[in-house]
Short mmCIF file of C-alpha atoms in Angstrom, two decimals:
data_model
loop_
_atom_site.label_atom_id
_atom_site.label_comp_id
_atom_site.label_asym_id
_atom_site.label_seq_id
_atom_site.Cartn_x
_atom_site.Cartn_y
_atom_site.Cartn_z
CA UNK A 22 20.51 -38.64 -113.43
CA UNK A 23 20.20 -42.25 -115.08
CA UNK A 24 17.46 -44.31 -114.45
CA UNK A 25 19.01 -46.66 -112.26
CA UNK A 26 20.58 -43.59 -109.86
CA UNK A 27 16.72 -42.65 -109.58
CA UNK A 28 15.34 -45.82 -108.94
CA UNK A 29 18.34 -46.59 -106.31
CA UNK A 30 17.61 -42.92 -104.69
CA UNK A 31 13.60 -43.58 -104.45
CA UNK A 32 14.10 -47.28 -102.97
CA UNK A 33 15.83 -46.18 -100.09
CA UNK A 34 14.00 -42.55 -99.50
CA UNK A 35 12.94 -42.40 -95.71
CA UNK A 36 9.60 -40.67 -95.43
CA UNK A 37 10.00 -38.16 -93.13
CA UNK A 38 13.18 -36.81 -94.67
CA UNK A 39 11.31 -36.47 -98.49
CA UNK A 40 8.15 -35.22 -98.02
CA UNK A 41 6.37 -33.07 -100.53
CA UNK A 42 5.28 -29.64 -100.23
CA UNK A 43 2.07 -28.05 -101.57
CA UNK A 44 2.18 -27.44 -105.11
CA UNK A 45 2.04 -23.81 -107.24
CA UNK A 46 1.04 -25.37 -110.94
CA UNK A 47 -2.75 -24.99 -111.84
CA UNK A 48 -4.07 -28.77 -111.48
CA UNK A 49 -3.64 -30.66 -114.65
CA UNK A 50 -1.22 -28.47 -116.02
CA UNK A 51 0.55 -29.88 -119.51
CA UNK A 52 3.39 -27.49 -118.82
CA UNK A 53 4.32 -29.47 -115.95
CA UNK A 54 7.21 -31.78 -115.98
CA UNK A 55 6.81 -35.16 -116.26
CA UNK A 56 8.34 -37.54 -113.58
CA UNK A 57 11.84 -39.29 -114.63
CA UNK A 58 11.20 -42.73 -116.26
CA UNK A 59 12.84 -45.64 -114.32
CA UNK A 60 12.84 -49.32 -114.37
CA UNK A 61 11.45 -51.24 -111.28
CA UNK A 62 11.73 -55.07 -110.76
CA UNK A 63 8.74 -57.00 -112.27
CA UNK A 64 6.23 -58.29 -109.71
CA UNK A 65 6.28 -62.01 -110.54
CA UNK A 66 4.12 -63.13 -108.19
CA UNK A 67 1.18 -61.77 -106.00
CA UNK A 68 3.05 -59.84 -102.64
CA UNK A 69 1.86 -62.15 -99.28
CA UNK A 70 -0.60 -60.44 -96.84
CA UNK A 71 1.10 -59.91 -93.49
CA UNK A 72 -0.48 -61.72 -90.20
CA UNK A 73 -3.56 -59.71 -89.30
CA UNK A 74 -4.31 -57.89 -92.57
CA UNK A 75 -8.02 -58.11 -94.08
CA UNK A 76 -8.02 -60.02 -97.07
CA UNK A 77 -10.70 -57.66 -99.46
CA UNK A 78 -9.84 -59.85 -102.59
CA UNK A 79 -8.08 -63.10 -103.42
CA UNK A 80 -9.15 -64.50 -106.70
CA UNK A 81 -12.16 -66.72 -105.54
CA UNK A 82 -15.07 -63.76 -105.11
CA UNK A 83 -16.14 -60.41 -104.52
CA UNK A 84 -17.36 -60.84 -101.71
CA UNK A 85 -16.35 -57.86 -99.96
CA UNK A 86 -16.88 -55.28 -102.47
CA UNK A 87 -20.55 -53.77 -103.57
CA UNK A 88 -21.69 -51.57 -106.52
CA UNK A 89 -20.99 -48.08 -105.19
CA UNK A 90 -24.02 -46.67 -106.11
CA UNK A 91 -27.13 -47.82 -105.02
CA UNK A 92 -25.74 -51.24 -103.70
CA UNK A 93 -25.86 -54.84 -104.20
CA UNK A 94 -23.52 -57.09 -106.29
CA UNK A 95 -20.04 -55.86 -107.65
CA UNK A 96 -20.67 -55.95 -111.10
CA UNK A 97 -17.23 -56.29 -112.29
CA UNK A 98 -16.33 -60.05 -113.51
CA UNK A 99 -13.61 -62.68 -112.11
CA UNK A 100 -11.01 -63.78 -114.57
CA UNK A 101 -8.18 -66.06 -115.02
CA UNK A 102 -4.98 -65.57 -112.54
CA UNK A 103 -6.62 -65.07 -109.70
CA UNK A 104 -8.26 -61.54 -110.87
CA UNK A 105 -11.02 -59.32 -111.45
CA UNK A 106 -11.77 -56.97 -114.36
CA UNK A 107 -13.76 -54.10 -114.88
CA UNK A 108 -16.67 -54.21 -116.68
CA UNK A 109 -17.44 -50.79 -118.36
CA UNK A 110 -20.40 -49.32 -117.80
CA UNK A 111 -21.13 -51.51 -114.56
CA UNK A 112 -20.05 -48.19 -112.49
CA UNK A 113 -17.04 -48.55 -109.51
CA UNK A 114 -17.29 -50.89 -106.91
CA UNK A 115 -16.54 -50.39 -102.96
CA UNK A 116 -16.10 -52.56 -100.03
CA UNK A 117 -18.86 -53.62 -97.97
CA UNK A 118 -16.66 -52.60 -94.76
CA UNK A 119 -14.92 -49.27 -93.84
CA UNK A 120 -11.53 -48.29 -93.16
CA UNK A 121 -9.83 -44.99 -91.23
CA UNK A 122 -5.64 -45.21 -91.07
CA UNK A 123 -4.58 -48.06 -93.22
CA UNK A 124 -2.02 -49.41 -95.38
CA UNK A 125 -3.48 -50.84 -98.30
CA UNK A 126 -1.77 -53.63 -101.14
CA UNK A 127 -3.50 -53.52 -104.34
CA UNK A 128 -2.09 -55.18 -108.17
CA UNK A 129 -3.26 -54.02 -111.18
CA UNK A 130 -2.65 -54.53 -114.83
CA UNK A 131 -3.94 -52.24 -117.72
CA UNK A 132 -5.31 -53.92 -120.95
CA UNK A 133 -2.74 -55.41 -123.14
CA UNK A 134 -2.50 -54.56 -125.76
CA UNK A 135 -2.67 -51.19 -125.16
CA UNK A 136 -5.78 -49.16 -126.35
CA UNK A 137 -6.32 -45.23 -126.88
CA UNK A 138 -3.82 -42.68 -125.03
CA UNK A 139 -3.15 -39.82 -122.61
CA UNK A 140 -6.05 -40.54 -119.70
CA UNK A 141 -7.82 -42.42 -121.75
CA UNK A 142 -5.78 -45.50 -122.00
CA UNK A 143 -6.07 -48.12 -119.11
CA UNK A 144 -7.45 -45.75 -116.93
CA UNK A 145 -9.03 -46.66 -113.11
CA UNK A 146 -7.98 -45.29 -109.67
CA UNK A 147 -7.68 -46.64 -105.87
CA UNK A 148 -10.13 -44.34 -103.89
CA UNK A 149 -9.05 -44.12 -100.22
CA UNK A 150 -12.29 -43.43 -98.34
CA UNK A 151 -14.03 -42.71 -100.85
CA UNK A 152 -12.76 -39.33 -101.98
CA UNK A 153 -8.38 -39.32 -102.18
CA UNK A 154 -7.68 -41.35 -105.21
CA UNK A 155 -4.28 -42.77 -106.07
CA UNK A 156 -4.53 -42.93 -109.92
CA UNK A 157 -4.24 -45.83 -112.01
CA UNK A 158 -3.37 -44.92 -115.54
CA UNK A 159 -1.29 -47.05 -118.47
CA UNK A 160 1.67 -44.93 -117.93
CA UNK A 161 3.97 -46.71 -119.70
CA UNK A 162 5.66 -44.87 -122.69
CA UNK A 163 2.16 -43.12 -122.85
CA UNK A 164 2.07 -39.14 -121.82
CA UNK A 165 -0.95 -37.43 -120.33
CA UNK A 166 -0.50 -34.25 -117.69
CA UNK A 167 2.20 -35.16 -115.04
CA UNK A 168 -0.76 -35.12 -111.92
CA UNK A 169 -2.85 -37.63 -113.59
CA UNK A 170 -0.74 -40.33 -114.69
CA UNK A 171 0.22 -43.68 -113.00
CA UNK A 172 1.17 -43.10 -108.81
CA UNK A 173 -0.65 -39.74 -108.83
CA UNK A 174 -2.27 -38.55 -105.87
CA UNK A 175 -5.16 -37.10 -108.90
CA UNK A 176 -4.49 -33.65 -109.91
CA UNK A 177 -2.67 -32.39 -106.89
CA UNK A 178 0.56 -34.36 -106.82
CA UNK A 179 3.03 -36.29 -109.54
CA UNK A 180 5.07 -38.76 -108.38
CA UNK A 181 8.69 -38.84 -107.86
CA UNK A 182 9.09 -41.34 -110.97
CA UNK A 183 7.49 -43.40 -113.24
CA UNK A 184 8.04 -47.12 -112.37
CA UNK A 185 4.75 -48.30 -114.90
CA UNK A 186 5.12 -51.76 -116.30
CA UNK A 187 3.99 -52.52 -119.70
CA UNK A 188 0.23 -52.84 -120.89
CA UNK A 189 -0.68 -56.52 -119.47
CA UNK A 190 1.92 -56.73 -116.55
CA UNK A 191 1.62 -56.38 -113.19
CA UNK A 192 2.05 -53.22 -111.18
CA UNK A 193 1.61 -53.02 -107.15
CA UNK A 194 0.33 -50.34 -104.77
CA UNK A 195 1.34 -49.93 -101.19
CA UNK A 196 -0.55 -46.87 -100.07
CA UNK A 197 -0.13 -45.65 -96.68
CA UNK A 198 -3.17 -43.45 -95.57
CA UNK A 199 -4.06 -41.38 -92.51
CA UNK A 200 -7.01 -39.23 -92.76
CA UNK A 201 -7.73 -36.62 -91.91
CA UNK A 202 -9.01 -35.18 -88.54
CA UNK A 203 -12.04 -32.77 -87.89
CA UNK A 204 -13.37 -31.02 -84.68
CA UNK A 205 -16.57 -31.77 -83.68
CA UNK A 206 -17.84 -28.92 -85.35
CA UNK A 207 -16.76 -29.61 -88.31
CA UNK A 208 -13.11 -28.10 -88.93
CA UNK A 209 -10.22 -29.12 -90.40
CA UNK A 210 -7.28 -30.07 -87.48
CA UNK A 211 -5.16 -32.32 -90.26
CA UNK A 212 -5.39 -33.02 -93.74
CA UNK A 213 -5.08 -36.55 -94.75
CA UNK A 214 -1.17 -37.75 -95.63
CA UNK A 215 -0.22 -40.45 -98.49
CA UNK A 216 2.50 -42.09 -98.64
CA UNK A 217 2.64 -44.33 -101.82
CA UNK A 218 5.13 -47.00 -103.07
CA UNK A 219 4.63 -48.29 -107.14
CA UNK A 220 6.14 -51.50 -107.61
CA UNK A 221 8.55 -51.23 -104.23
CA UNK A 222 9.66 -47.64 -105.06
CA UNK A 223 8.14 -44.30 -103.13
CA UNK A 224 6.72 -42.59 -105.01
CA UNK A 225 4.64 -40.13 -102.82
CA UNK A 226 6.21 -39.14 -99.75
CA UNK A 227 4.27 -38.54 -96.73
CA UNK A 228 2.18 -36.08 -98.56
CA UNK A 229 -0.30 -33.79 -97.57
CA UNK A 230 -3.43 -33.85 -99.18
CA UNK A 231 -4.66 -30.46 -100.35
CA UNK A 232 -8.56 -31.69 -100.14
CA UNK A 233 -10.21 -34.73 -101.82
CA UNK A 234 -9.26 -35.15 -105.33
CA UNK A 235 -11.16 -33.99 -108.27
CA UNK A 236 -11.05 -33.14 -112.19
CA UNK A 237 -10.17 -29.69 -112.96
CA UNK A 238 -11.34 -27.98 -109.42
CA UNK A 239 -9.87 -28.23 -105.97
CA UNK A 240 -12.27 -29.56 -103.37
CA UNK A 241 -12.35 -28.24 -99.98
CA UNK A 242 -12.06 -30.69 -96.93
CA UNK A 243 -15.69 -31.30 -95.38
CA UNK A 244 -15.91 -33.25 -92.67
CA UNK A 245 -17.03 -37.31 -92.90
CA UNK A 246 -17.19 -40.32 -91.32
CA UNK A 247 -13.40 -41.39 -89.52
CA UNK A 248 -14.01 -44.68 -91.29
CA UNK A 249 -15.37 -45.50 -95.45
CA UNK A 250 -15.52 -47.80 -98.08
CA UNK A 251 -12.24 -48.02 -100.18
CA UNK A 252 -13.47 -47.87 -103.54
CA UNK A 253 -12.17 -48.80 -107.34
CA UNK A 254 -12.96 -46.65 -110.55
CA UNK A 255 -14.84 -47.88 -113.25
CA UNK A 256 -13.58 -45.87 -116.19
CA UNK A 257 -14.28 -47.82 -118.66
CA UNK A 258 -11.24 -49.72 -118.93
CA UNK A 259 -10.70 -53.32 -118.66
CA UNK A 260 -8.33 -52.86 -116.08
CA UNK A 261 -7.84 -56.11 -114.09
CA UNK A 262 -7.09 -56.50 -109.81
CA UNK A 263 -5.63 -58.94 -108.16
CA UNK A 264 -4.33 -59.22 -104.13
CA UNK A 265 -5.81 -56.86 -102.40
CA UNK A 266 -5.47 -56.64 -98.21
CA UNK A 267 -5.47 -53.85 -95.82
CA UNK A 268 -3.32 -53.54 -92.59
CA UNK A 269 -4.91 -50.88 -89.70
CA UNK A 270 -1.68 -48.48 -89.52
CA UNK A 271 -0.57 -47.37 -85.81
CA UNK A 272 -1.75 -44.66 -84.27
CA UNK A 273 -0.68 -41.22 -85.32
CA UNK A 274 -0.11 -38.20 -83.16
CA UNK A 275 -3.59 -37.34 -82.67
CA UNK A 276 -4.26 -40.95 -80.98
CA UNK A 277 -0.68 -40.76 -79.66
CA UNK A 278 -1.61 -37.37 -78.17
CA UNK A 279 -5.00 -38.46 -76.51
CA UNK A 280 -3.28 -41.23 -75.01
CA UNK A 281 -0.74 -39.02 -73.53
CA UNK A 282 -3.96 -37.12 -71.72
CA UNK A 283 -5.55 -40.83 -70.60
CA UNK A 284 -2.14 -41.68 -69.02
CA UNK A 285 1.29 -38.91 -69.33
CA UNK A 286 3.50 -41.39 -67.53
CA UNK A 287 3.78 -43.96 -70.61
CA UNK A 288 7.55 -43.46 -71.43
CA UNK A 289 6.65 -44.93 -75.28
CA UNK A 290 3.72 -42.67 -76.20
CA UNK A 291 6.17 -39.02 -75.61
CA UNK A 292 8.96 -41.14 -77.66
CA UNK A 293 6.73 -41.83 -80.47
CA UNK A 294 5.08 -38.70 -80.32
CA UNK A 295 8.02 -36.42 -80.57
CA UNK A 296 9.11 -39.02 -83.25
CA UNK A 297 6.01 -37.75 -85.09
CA UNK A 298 6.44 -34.00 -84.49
CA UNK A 299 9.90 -34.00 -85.41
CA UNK A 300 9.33 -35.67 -88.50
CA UNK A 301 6.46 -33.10 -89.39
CA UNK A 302 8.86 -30.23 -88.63
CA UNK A 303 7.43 -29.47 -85.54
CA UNK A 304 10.87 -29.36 -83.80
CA UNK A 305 9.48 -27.52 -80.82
CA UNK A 306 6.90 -29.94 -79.78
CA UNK A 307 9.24 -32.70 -80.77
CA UNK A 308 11.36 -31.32 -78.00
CA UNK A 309 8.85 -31.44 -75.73
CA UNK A 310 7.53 -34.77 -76.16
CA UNK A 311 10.79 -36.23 -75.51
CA UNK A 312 11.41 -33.74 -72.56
CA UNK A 313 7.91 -35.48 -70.79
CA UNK A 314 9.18 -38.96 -72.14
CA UNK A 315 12.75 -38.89 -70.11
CA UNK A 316 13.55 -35.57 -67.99
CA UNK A 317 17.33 -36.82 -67.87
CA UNK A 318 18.10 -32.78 -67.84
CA UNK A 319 20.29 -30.84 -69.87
CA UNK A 320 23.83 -32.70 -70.38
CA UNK A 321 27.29 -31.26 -72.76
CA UNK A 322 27.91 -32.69 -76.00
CA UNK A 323 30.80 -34.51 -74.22
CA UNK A 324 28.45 -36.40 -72.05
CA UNK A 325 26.32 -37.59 -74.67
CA UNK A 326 28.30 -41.10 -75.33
CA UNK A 327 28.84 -43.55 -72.49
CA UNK A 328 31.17 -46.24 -72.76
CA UNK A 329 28.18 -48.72 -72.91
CA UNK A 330 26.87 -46.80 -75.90
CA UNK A 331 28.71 -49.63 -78.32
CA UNK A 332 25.61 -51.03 -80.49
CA UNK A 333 25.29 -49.76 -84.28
CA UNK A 334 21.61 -48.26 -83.30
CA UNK A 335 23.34 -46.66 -80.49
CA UNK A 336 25.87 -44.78 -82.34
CA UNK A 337 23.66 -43.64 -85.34
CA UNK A 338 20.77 -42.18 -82.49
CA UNK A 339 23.58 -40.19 -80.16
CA UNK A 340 25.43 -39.33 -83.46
CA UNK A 341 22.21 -37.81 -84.99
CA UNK A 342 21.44 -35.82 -81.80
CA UNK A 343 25.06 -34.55 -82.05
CA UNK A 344 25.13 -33.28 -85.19
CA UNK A 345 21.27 -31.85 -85.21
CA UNK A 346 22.97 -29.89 -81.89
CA UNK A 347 25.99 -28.70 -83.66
CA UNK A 348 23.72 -28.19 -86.86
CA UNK A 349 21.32 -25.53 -84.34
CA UNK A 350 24.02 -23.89 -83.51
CA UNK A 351 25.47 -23.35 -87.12
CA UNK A 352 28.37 -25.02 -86.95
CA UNK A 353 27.75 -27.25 -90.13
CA UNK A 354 31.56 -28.80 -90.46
CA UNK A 355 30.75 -30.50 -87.24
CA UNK A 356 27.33 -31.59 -88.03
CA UNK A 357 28.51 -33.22 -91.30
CA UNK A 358 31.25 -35.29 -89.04
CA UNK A 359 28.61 -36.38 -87.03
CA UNK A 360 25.88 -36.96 -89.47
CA UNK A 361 28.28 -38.76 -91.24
CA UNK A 362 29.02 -41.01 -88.31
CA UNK A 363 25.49 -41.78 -88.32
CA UNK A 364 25.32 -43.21 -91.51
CA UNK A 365 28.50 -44.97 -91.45
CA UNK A 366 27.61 -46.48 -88.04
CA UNK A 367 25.88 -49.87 -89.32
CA UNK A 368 22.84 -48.75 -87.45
CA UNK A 369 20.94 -48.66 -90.78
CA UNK A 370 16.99 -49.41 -88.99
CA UNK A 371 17.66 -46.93 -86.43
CA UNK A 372 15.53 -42.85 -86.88
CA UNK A 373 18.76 -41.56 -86.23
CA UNK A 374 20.38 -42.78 -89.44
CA UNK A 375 17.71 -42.42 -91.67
CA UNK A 376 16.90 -38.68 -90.82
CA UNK A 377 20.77 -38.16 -90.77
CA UNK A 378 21.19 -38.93 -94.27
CA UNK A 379 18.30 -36.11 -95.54
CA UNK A 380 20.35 -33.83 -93.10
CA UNK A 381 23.63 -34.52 -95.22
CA UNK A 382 21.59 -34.37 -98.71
CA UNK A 383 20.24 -30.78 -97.35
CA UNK A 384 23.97 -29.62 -95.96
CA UNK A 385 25.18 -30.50 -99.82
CA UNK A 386 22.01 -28.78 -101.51
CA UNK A 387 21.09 -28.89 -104.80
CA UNK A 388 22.68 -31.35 -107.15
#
């Protein structure tokens, strides 16, 4: 596959239809293979923080970051265009405030021109919480062990490609992060899912964690706080950051499922619920959340469009359910047709369309 077919492939993936299963290779394997190299458009200019995000760095001061440990100033220095470096040796840096669920923007540039190799060449990383670090590594036309380079969820998970500018240009971050969720005594209910684009392009997919990252062992979950410090590596790099914001992320099925206990007549909490649990696999309590969210009954295939069912979101929804009813039922010719509807339909924002695509990709297996 060229690099272009790779980078069109990884734009467009849908989250719920890509995501990543626990991995078998022993962490930091060199036997591993490495990600597909692809080209992704240069970020020319710093990406605008959406209404309502928290601005944690702009260019003027660090004043919402701290030394990590023991406190007081950020040690790290400001520097022309709007960034901040790393000073080596001053240790990382966190912010004063924590976060739970968020979706965090962060650009970074490694040291041009380029010094040393494998990990230890431009090397930082974007802790979430404190603990689940994104890596940031000089990836470009440099090689180290596939789950420690560049878009890395560190030593668990590769990513899907390697989008890494050149040493002294800037890459971007958009990291989507629940954590993950604990009983009151302590045990694990969910592990914490990334989803990570590098430069525009996904390269983690809704992925479970397997614990908080590490070097060379595999932590176990313990339960923490449901809200920490984000936190920046000080690996003795001069890597530089610029733009950084955070945007709280919506609430997943756990909140989704203790609203549905405060109040189980909200039509929009069962929809988005069994939105959730579908796209988790969990077709059975999918199909229960959007029983509770609109008892209409059980209706034939026939039945399913209504002449008032013209609009292009319309058509890709019913023509998903269609073809995930025909697809149940094993009879995959007419689950293509209407899968295939789905796509062609125009309804291109709607669930329907998006999942029905990774249906038609899985009916045509491996290419």
């Amino acid at each position: 596959m060229s690099r272009i077919l790779v980078l069109a492939a990884l734009l467009s993936a849908g989250t719920a239809a890509t995501a990543q299963q626990p991995t078998a290779w022993p962490q930091h394997s060199r036997e591993r293979p490495a990600p597909p190299v692809a080209v992704a458009p240069r970020l020319t200019s710093p990406a605008p923080a959406p209404a309502g995000a928290t601005i944690l760095f702009d260019g003027r001061d660090l004043a919402q970051w701290k030394r990590s440990w023991g406190g007081g100033a950020a040690g790290w220095k400001l520097v022309d265009g709007g960034a901040m470096e790393v000073v080596p040796g001053a240790g990382p840096i966190e912010t004063i405030a924590a976060f739970g669920d968020v979706h965090l923007h962060i650009e970074w540039a490694s040291p041009n021109p380029a010094i040393g190799r494998d990990q230890d060449r431009g090397n930082s990383g974007a802790f979430l919480m404190g603990r689940y670090e994104v890596q940031i590594l000089d990836s470009y036309e440099s090689r180290t062990y596939a789950d420690g380079q560049a878009g890395s969820i560190y030593g668990q998970f590769p990513p899907r490609v390697n989008v890494t500018q050149p040493p002294g240009e800037w890459n971007s971050y958009d990291i989507e992060f629940r954590r993950p969720r604990f009983t009151a005594d302590g045990k694990l209910v969910s592990p914490a899912r990334m989803t990570v684009r590098h430069n525009g392009v996904v390269v983690q997919a809704d992925v479970a964690l397997l614990g908080p990252t590490s070097h060379t062992v595999r932590e176990p979950y313990t339960a923490h706080a449901d809200a920490l410090p984000i936190s920046l590596q000080d690996h003795g790099h001069t890597v530089r950051f610029r733009n950084i914001w955070v945007v709280p992320l919506a609430p997943a099925a756990a909140d989704l499922t203790r609203g549905a206990r405060l109040d189980p007549s909200i039509y929009g909490i069962w929809y988005h619920l069994g939105v959730l649990r579908f796209a988790q696999g969990e077709f059975n309590a999918a199909a229960e959340a959007f029983r509770r969210a609109q008892p209409i009954g059980e209706i034939t295939p026939e039945q399913v469009f209504t002449p008032a069912d013209t609009a292009d979101t319309q058509q890709a929804t019913l023509s998903f359910g269609l073809g995930n009813y025909f697809l149940v039922r094993g009879d995959t010719a007419q689950a293509r047709l209407w899968f295939e509807r789905a796509v062609w339909s125009g309804g291109w924002p709607a669930f329907g369309a998006i999942v029905a695509e990774a249906e038609l990709n899985r009916l045509r297996g491996p290419r």
